[in-house]
PDB file of C-alpha atoms in Angstrom:
ATOM      1  CA  MET A   1     -63.505 -64.364  49.183  1.00 53.00           C
ATOM      2  CA  THR A   2     -67.247 -64.115  49.799  1.00 72.00           C
ATOM      3  CA  GLU A   3     -67.920 -65.110  53.086  1.00 83.00           C
ATOM      4  CA  GLU A   4     -70.328 -63.557  54.985  1.00 82.00           C
ATOM      5  CA  ILE A   5     -69.948 -61.050  58.256  1.00 78.00           C
ATOM      6  CA  SER A   6     -70.372 -62.878  61.494  1.00 76.00           C
ATOM      7  CA  ASN A   7     -69.531 -63.042  65.184  1.00 73.00           C
ATOM      8  CA  ILE A   8     -68.786 -59.280  65.301  1.00 78.00           C
ATOM      9  CA  SER A   9     -68.270 -57.984  68.870  1.00 76.00           C
ATOM     10  CA  LEU A  10     -69.141 -53.816  69.766  1.00 77.00           C
ATOM     11  CA  SER A  11     -67.023 -52.194  72.348  1.00 75.00           C
ATOM     12  CA  PHE A  12     -70.793 -50.401  73.049  1.00 75.00           C
ATOM     13  CA  LYS A  13     -73.982 -50.182  71.477  1.00 80.00           C
ATOM     14  CA  CYS A  14     -74.851 -46.711  69.597  1.00 81.00           C
ATOM     15  CA  PRO A  15     -78.006 -45.063  70.879  1.00 83.00           C
ATOM     16  CA  ALA A  16     -78.532 -42.883  67.784  1.00 84.00           C
ATOM     17  CA  ASP A  17     -80.845 -43.194  65.496  1.00 86.00           C
ATOM     18  CA  TYR A  18     -79.446 -44.512  62.053  1.00 83.00           C
ATOM     19  CA  ALA A  19     -82.732 -43.213  59.815  1.00 85.00           C
ATOM     20  CA  ALA A  20     -81.986 -39.490  60.671  1.00 88.00           C
ATOM     21  CA  MET A  21     -78.766 -39.638  59.809  1.00 88.00           C
ATOM     22  CA  GLN A  22     -77.011 -37.443  56.903  1.00 89.00           C
ATOM     23  CA  ASP A  23     -76.383 -39.526  54.018  1.00 90.00           C
ATOM     24  CA  VAL A  24     -72.867 -39.763  52.794  1.00 90.00           C
ATOM     25  CA  GLU A  25     -70.780 -41.814  50.236  1.00 86.00           C
ATOM     26  CA  GLY A  26     -70.447 -45.328  52.030  1.00 80.00           C
ATOM     27  CA  GLY A  27     -73.256 -45.001  54.569  1.00 86.00           C
ATOM     28  CA  LYS A  28     -74.582 -41.923  57.078  1.00 89.00           C
ATOM     29  CA  PHE A  29     -72.726 -39.237  58.935  1.00 90.00           C
ATOM     30  CA  CYS A  30     -73.559 -39.473  62.981  1.00 88.00           C
ATOM     31  CA  THR A  31     -73.323 -35.754  64.230  1.00 87.00           C
ATOM     32  CA  ILE A  32     -73.038 -37.116  67.965  1.00 85.00           C
ATOM     33  CA  CYS A  33     -69.881 -38.895  67.427  1.00 82.00           C
ATOM     34  CA  GLN A  34     -68.655 -36.834  64.159  1.00 87.00           C
ATOM     35  CA  LYS A  35     -67.552 -40.282  62.501  1.00 86.00           C
ATOM     36  CA  GLN A  36     -68.901 -42.081  59.420  1.00 87.00           C
ATOM     37  CA  VAL A  37     -71.565 -45.114  59.969  1.00 88.00           C
ATOM     38  CA  HIS A  38     -70.651 -48.208  57.431  1.00 86.00           C
ATOM     39  CA  ASP A  39     -73.456 -49.880  56.654  1.00 86.00           C
ATOM     40  CA  PHE A  40     -72.449 -53.540  56.585  1.00 82.00           C
ATOM     41  CA  THR A  41     -75.791 -55.374  56.145  1.00 84.00           C
ATOM     42  CA  ASN A  42     -75.417 -56.586  53.084  1.00 83.00           C
ATOM     43  CA  SER A  43     -71.433 -56.507  52.730  1.00 83.00           C
ATOM     44  CA  LYS A  44     -69.028 -59.149  52.480  1.00 86.00           C
ATOM     45  CA  ALA A  45     -66.300 -60.062  55.350  1.00 85.00           C
ATOM     46  CA  ASP A  46     -63.439 -58.672  52.486  1.00 87.00           C
ATOM     47  CA  TYR A  47     -65.474 -55.212  52.581  1.00 85.00           C
ATOM     48  CA  PHE A  48     -65.579 -55.331  56.303  1.00 85.00           C
ATOM     49  CA  ARG A  49     -61.869 -56.073  57.045  1.00 86.00           C
ATOM     50  CA  GLN A  50     -60.778 -53.457  54.473  1.00 88.00           C
ATOM     51  CA  ILE A  51     -62.971 -50.688  55.958  1.00 85.00           C
ATOM     52  CA  MET A  52     -61.437 -51.740  59.582  1.00 85.00           C
ATOM     53  CA  ALA A  53     -57.589 -51.532  58.027  1.00 87.00           C
ATOM     54  CA  GLU A  54     -58.343 -48.048  56.501  1.00 87.00           C
ATOM     55  CA  ASN A  55     -60.093 -46.462  59.629  1.00 84.00           C
ATOM     56  CA  GLY A  56     -57.477 -48.152  62.435  1.00 85.00           C
ATOM     57  CA  ASN A  57     -59.653 -50.669  63.583  1.00 83.00           C
ATOM     58  CA  ASN A  58     -61.994 -48.079  64.930  1.00 83.00           C
ATOM     59  CA  VAL A  59     -65.694 -47.712  63.016  1.00 85.00           C
ATOM     60  CA  CYS A  60     -68.765 -47.411  63.290  1.00 86.00           C
ATOM     61  CA  GLY A  61     -71.331 -49.499  61.589  1.00 86.00           C
ATOM     62  CA  ARG A  62     -74.776 -50.956  61.126  1.00 85.00           C
ATOM     63  CA  PHE A  63     -74.855 -54.865  61.299  1.00 83.00           C
ATOM     64  CA  LEU A  64     -77.641 -57.346  61.474  1.00 84.00           C
ATOM     65  CA  PRO A  65     -78.571 -59.503  64.486  1.00 81.00           C
ATOM     66  CA  SER A  66     -77.538 -62.643  62.579  1.00 81.00           C
ATOM     67  CA  GLN A  67     -73.954 -60.697  62.196  1.00 81.00           C
ATOM     68  CA  MET A  68     -73.538 -60.277  65.696  1.00 79.00           C
ATOM     69  CA  ALA A  69     -71.656 -62.882  68.290  1.00 77.00           C
ATOM     70  CA  ALA A  70     -73.561 -64.619  70.644  1.00 74.00           C
ATOM     71  CA  PRO A  71     -74.041 -62.445  73.949  1.00 73.00           C
ATOM     72  CA  TYR A  72     -72.031 -64.095  76.728  1.00 70.00           C
ATOM     73  CA  VAL A  73     -74.167 -66.120  79.008  1.00 74.00           C
ATOM     74  CA  SER A  74     -72.730 -66.250  82.478  1.00 75.00           C
ATOM     75  CA  LYS A  75     -73.133 -69.549  84.666  1.00 74.00           C
ATOM     76  CA  PRO A  76     -75.438 -68.544  88.032  1.00 83.00           C
ATOM     77  CA  LEU A  77     -72.589 -67.770  90.648  1.00 85.00           C
ATOM     78  CA  TRP A  78     -73.541 -71.021  92.547  1.00 86.00           C
ATOM     79  CA  LYS A  79     -72.591 -73.310  89.684  1.00 85.00           C
ATOM     80  CA  LYS A  80     -69.332 -71.424  89.615  1.00 85.00           C
ATOM     81  CA  TRP A  81     -68.900 -72.491  93.819  1.00 88.00           C
ATOM     82  CA  VAL A  82     -70.267 -75.911  93.383  1.00 88.00           C
ATOM     83  CA  ALA A  83     -67.520 -76.655  90.190  1.00 88.00           C
ATOM     84  CA  ALA A  84     -64.708 -75.156  92.410  1.00 88.00           C
ATOM     85  CA  ALA A  85     -65.573 -77.071  95.879  1.00 89.00           C
ATOM     86  CA  MET A  86     -66.022 -80.656  93.662  1.00 89.00           C
ATOM     87  CA  ILE A  87     -62.062 -79.711  92.251  1.00 90.00           C
ATOM     88  CA  LEU A  88     -61.111 -78.633  95.888  1.00 87.00           C
ATOM     89  CA  LEU A  89     -62.478 -81.839  97.166  1.00 85.00           C
ATOM     90  CA  GLY A  90     -60.963 -83.761  94.174  1.00 83.00           C
ATOM     91  CA  PHE A  91     -57.854 -82.405  95.265  1.00 80.00           C
ATOM     92  CA  ASN A  92     -57.718 -83.103  98.592  1.00 79.00           C
ATOM     93  CA  LEU A  93     -58.534 -86.821  98.139  1.00 76.00           C
ATOM     94  CA  ALA A  94     -56.164 -87.328  95.959  1.00 74.00           C
ATOM     95  CA  ALA A  95     -53.422 -85.696  98.499  1.00 72.00           C
ATOM     96  CA  GLU A  96     -54.582 -88.287 101.241  1.00 69.00           C
ATOM     97  CA  LYS A  97     -51.879 -90.729 102.131  1.00 68.00           C
ATOM     98  CA  VAL A  98     -53.217 -94.516 101.478  1.00 66.00           C
ATOM     99  CA  VAL A  99     -53.063 -97.061 104.091  1.00 63.00           C
ATOM    100  CA  ALA A 100     -50.791 -99.182 102.130  1.00 66.00           C
ATOM    101  CA  GLN A 101     -48.118 -96.267 101.777  1.00 62.00           C
ATOM    102  CA  SER A 102     -47.469 -95.854 105.474  1.00 63.00           C
ATOM    103  CA  LYS A 103     -46.408 -98.090 107.969  1.00 66.00           C
ATOM    104  CA  ILE A 104     -48.747 -99.266 110.882  1.00 65.00           C
ATOM    105  CA  LYS A 105     -47.203 -98.603 114.320  1.00 70.00           C
ATOM    106  CA  SER A 106     -48.266-101.675 116.571  1.00 69.00           C
ATOM    107  CA  ASP A 107     -48.031-101.302 120.251  1.00 70.00           C
ATOM    108  CA  LYS A 108     -49.451-104.852 120.944  1.00 68.00           C
ATOM    109  CA  GLN A 109     -47.557-106.948 123.382  1.00 64.00           C
ATOM    110  CA  THR A 110     -46.739-110.805 123.531  1.00 64.00           C
ATOM    111  CA  VAL A 111     -48.740-112.355 125.692  1.00 60.00           C
ATOM    112  CA  THR A 112     -47.389-115.858 127.218  1.00 64.00           C
ATOM    113  CA  ASN A 113     -50.331-116.643 129.534  1.00 64.00           C
ATOM    114  CA  LYS A 114     -53.173-116.782 127.520  1.00 61.00           C
ATOM    115  CA  SER A 115     -55.574-116.549 130.521  1.00 61.00           C
ATOM    116  CA  GLU A 116     -54.358-113.333 131.202  1.00 61.00           C
ATOM    117  CA  LEU A 117     -55.317-112.172 127.773  1.00 56.00           C
ATOM    118  CA  VAL A 118     -58.186-109.288 128.106  1.00 60.00           C
ATOM    119  CA  CYS A 119     -59.315-107.161 125.348  1.00 57.00           C
ATOM    120  CA  ASP A 120     -59.883-103.532 126.310  1.00 59.00           C
ATOM    121  CA  ASP A 121     -62.053-102.203 123.435  1.00 59.00           C
ATOM    122  CA  ASP A 122     -63.903-104.130 120.636  1.00 56.00           C
ATOM    123  CA  GLU A 123     -61.470-102.666 117.848  1.00 61.00           C
ATOM    124  CA  ASP A 124     -59.387-105.241 118.735  1.00 58.00           C
ATOM    125  CA  LEU A 125     -62.034-108.353 118.609  1.00 59.00           C
ATOM    126  CA  THR A 126     -62.160-110.542 115.289  1.00 59.00           C
ATOM    127  CA  LEU A 127     -65.206-112.125 114.036  1.00 59.00           C
ATOM    128  CA  GLY A 128     -65.294-115.341 112.195  1.00 63.00           C
ATOM    129  CA  ILE A 129     -66.480-118.978 111.541  1.00 63.00           C
ATOM    130  CA  VAL A 130     -64.677-121.686 113.516  1.00 59.00           C
ATOM    131  CA  PHE A 131     -63.682-124.551 111.660  1.00 59.00           C
ATOM    132  CA  SER A 132     -63.006-127.860 113.567  1.00 59.00           C
ATOM    133  CA  PRO A 133     -59.337-128.335 114.347  1.00 63.00           C
ATOM    134  CA  GLN A 134     -57.488-130.821 111.882  1.00 69.00           C
ATOM    135  CA  PRO A 135     -56.466-133.799 113.173  1.00 70.00           C
ATOM    136  CA  GLU A 136     -52.628-134.393 114.583  1.00 75.00           C
ATOM    137  CA  PHE A 137     -50.850-137.528 114.739  1.00 78.00           C
ATOM    138  CA  PRO A 138     -49.908-138.265 118.281  1.00 81.00           C
ATOM    139  CA  GLY A 139     -46.698-137.065 119.089  1.00 85.00           C
ATOM    140  CA  GLY A 140     -46.419-134.234 116.340  1.00 84.00           C
ATOM    141  CA  GLU A 141     -44.980-134.567 112.959  1.00 86.00           C
ATOM    142  CA  LYS A 142     -41.825-136.081 113.970  1.00 90.00           C
ATOM    143  CA  GLN A 143     -43.299-139.210 115.296  1.00 90.00           C
ATOM    144  CA  TRP A 144     -45.321-139.035 112.254  1.00 83.00           C
ATOM    145  CA  GLU A 145     -42.701-139.583 110.030  1.00 87.00           C
ATOM    146  CA  LEU A 146     -40.929-142.079 112.537  1.00 89.00           C
ATOM    147  CA  PHE A 147     -44.594-144.155 111.781  1.00 86.00           C
ATOM    148  CA  LEU A 148     -44.116-144.086 108.234  1.00 82.00           C
ATOM    149  CA  LYS A 149     -40.955-145.280 107.918  1.00 83.00           C
ATOM    150  CA  LYS A 150     -41.678-148.037 110.180  1.00 87.00           C
ATOM    151  CA  ASN A 151     -44.832-149.032 108.715  1.00 82.00           C
ATOM    152  CA  LEU A 152     -44.389-148.554 104.839  1.00 77.00           C
ATOM    153  CA  LYS A 153     -42.908-150.942 102.510  1.00 75.00           C
ATOM    154  CA  TYR A 154     -40.816-149.908  99.451  1.00 70.00           C
ATOM    155  CA  ILE A 155     -41.004-152.225  96.597  1.00 72.00           C
ATOM    156  CA  LYS A 156     -37.744-151.720  94.864  1.00 74.00           C
ATOM    157  CA  ALA A 157     -39.054-151.756  91.344  1.00 72.00           C
ATOM    158  CA  ALA A 158     -41.051-148.592  92.325  1.00 71.00           C
ATOM    159  CA  SER A 159     -38.422-146.498  92.870  1.00 72.00           C
ATOM    160  CA  GLY A 160     -38.245-143.139  91.801  1.00 73.00           C
ATOM    161  CA  LYS A 161     -42.064-143.496  90.843  1.00 73.00           C
ATOM    162  CA  ARG A 162     -44.909-141.980  91.941  1.00 75.00           C
ATOM    163  CA  LEU A 163     -46.727-143.410  95.394  1.00 71.00           C
ATOM    164  CA  PHE A 164     -50.049-142.996  96.202  1.00 72.00           C
ATOM    165  CA  THR A 165     -51.164-143.235  99.534  1.00 74.00           C
ATOM    166  CA  SER A 166     -54.297-143.053 101.575  1.00 75.00           C
ATOM    167  CA  PHE A 167     -55.469-142.745 105.321  1.00 72.00           C
ATOM    168  CA  VAL A 168     -58.306-142.672 107.546  1.00 75.00           C
ATOM    169  CA  VAL A 169     -58.316-140.857 110.226  1.00 68.00           C
ATOM    170  CA  LYS A 170     -60.164-142.127 113.441  1.00 71.00           C
ATOM    171  CA  VAL A 171     -60.852-138.821 115.782  1.00 66.00           C
ATOM    172  CA  ALA A 172     -61.517-140.168 119.194  1.00 65.00           C
ATOM    173  CA  MET A 173     -64.559-138.236 121.177  1.00 59.00           C
TER     174      MET A 173
END
């Protein structure tokens, strides 16, 4: 394989001067840490893996900036706090009981005499538009049925068919 070496992470950055080190086969020798320093600037990934395997994954080396892993940039602390607060707020909203999930306790009492009805606070008030009341036959629905039976004439040939009627209601003022 001919892939390039990339994404290298160092446990520490060595302060030693590479040019001042003694030349040896495969790189240079560091007198500070008493180890061979391999030059990986023109090497491929396979060679790097081989050297790592031969040295128990403990190798000193020289790398190009393009071969190094991008440094970890941590987010500012305030962004982490904002993210955590938003998550907690979301959990809090999800845990709230929906009004439709619980029974509403009512302490309303039935009033028989509506003149005694008094509202103590504005929360019990209902606002809305009032329509004129629907007309009602004098005597109620029973009297209406009796009136229709008495005054409507059925034709035997029309039995079992639809019957359309219309009424004019005069409201006395």
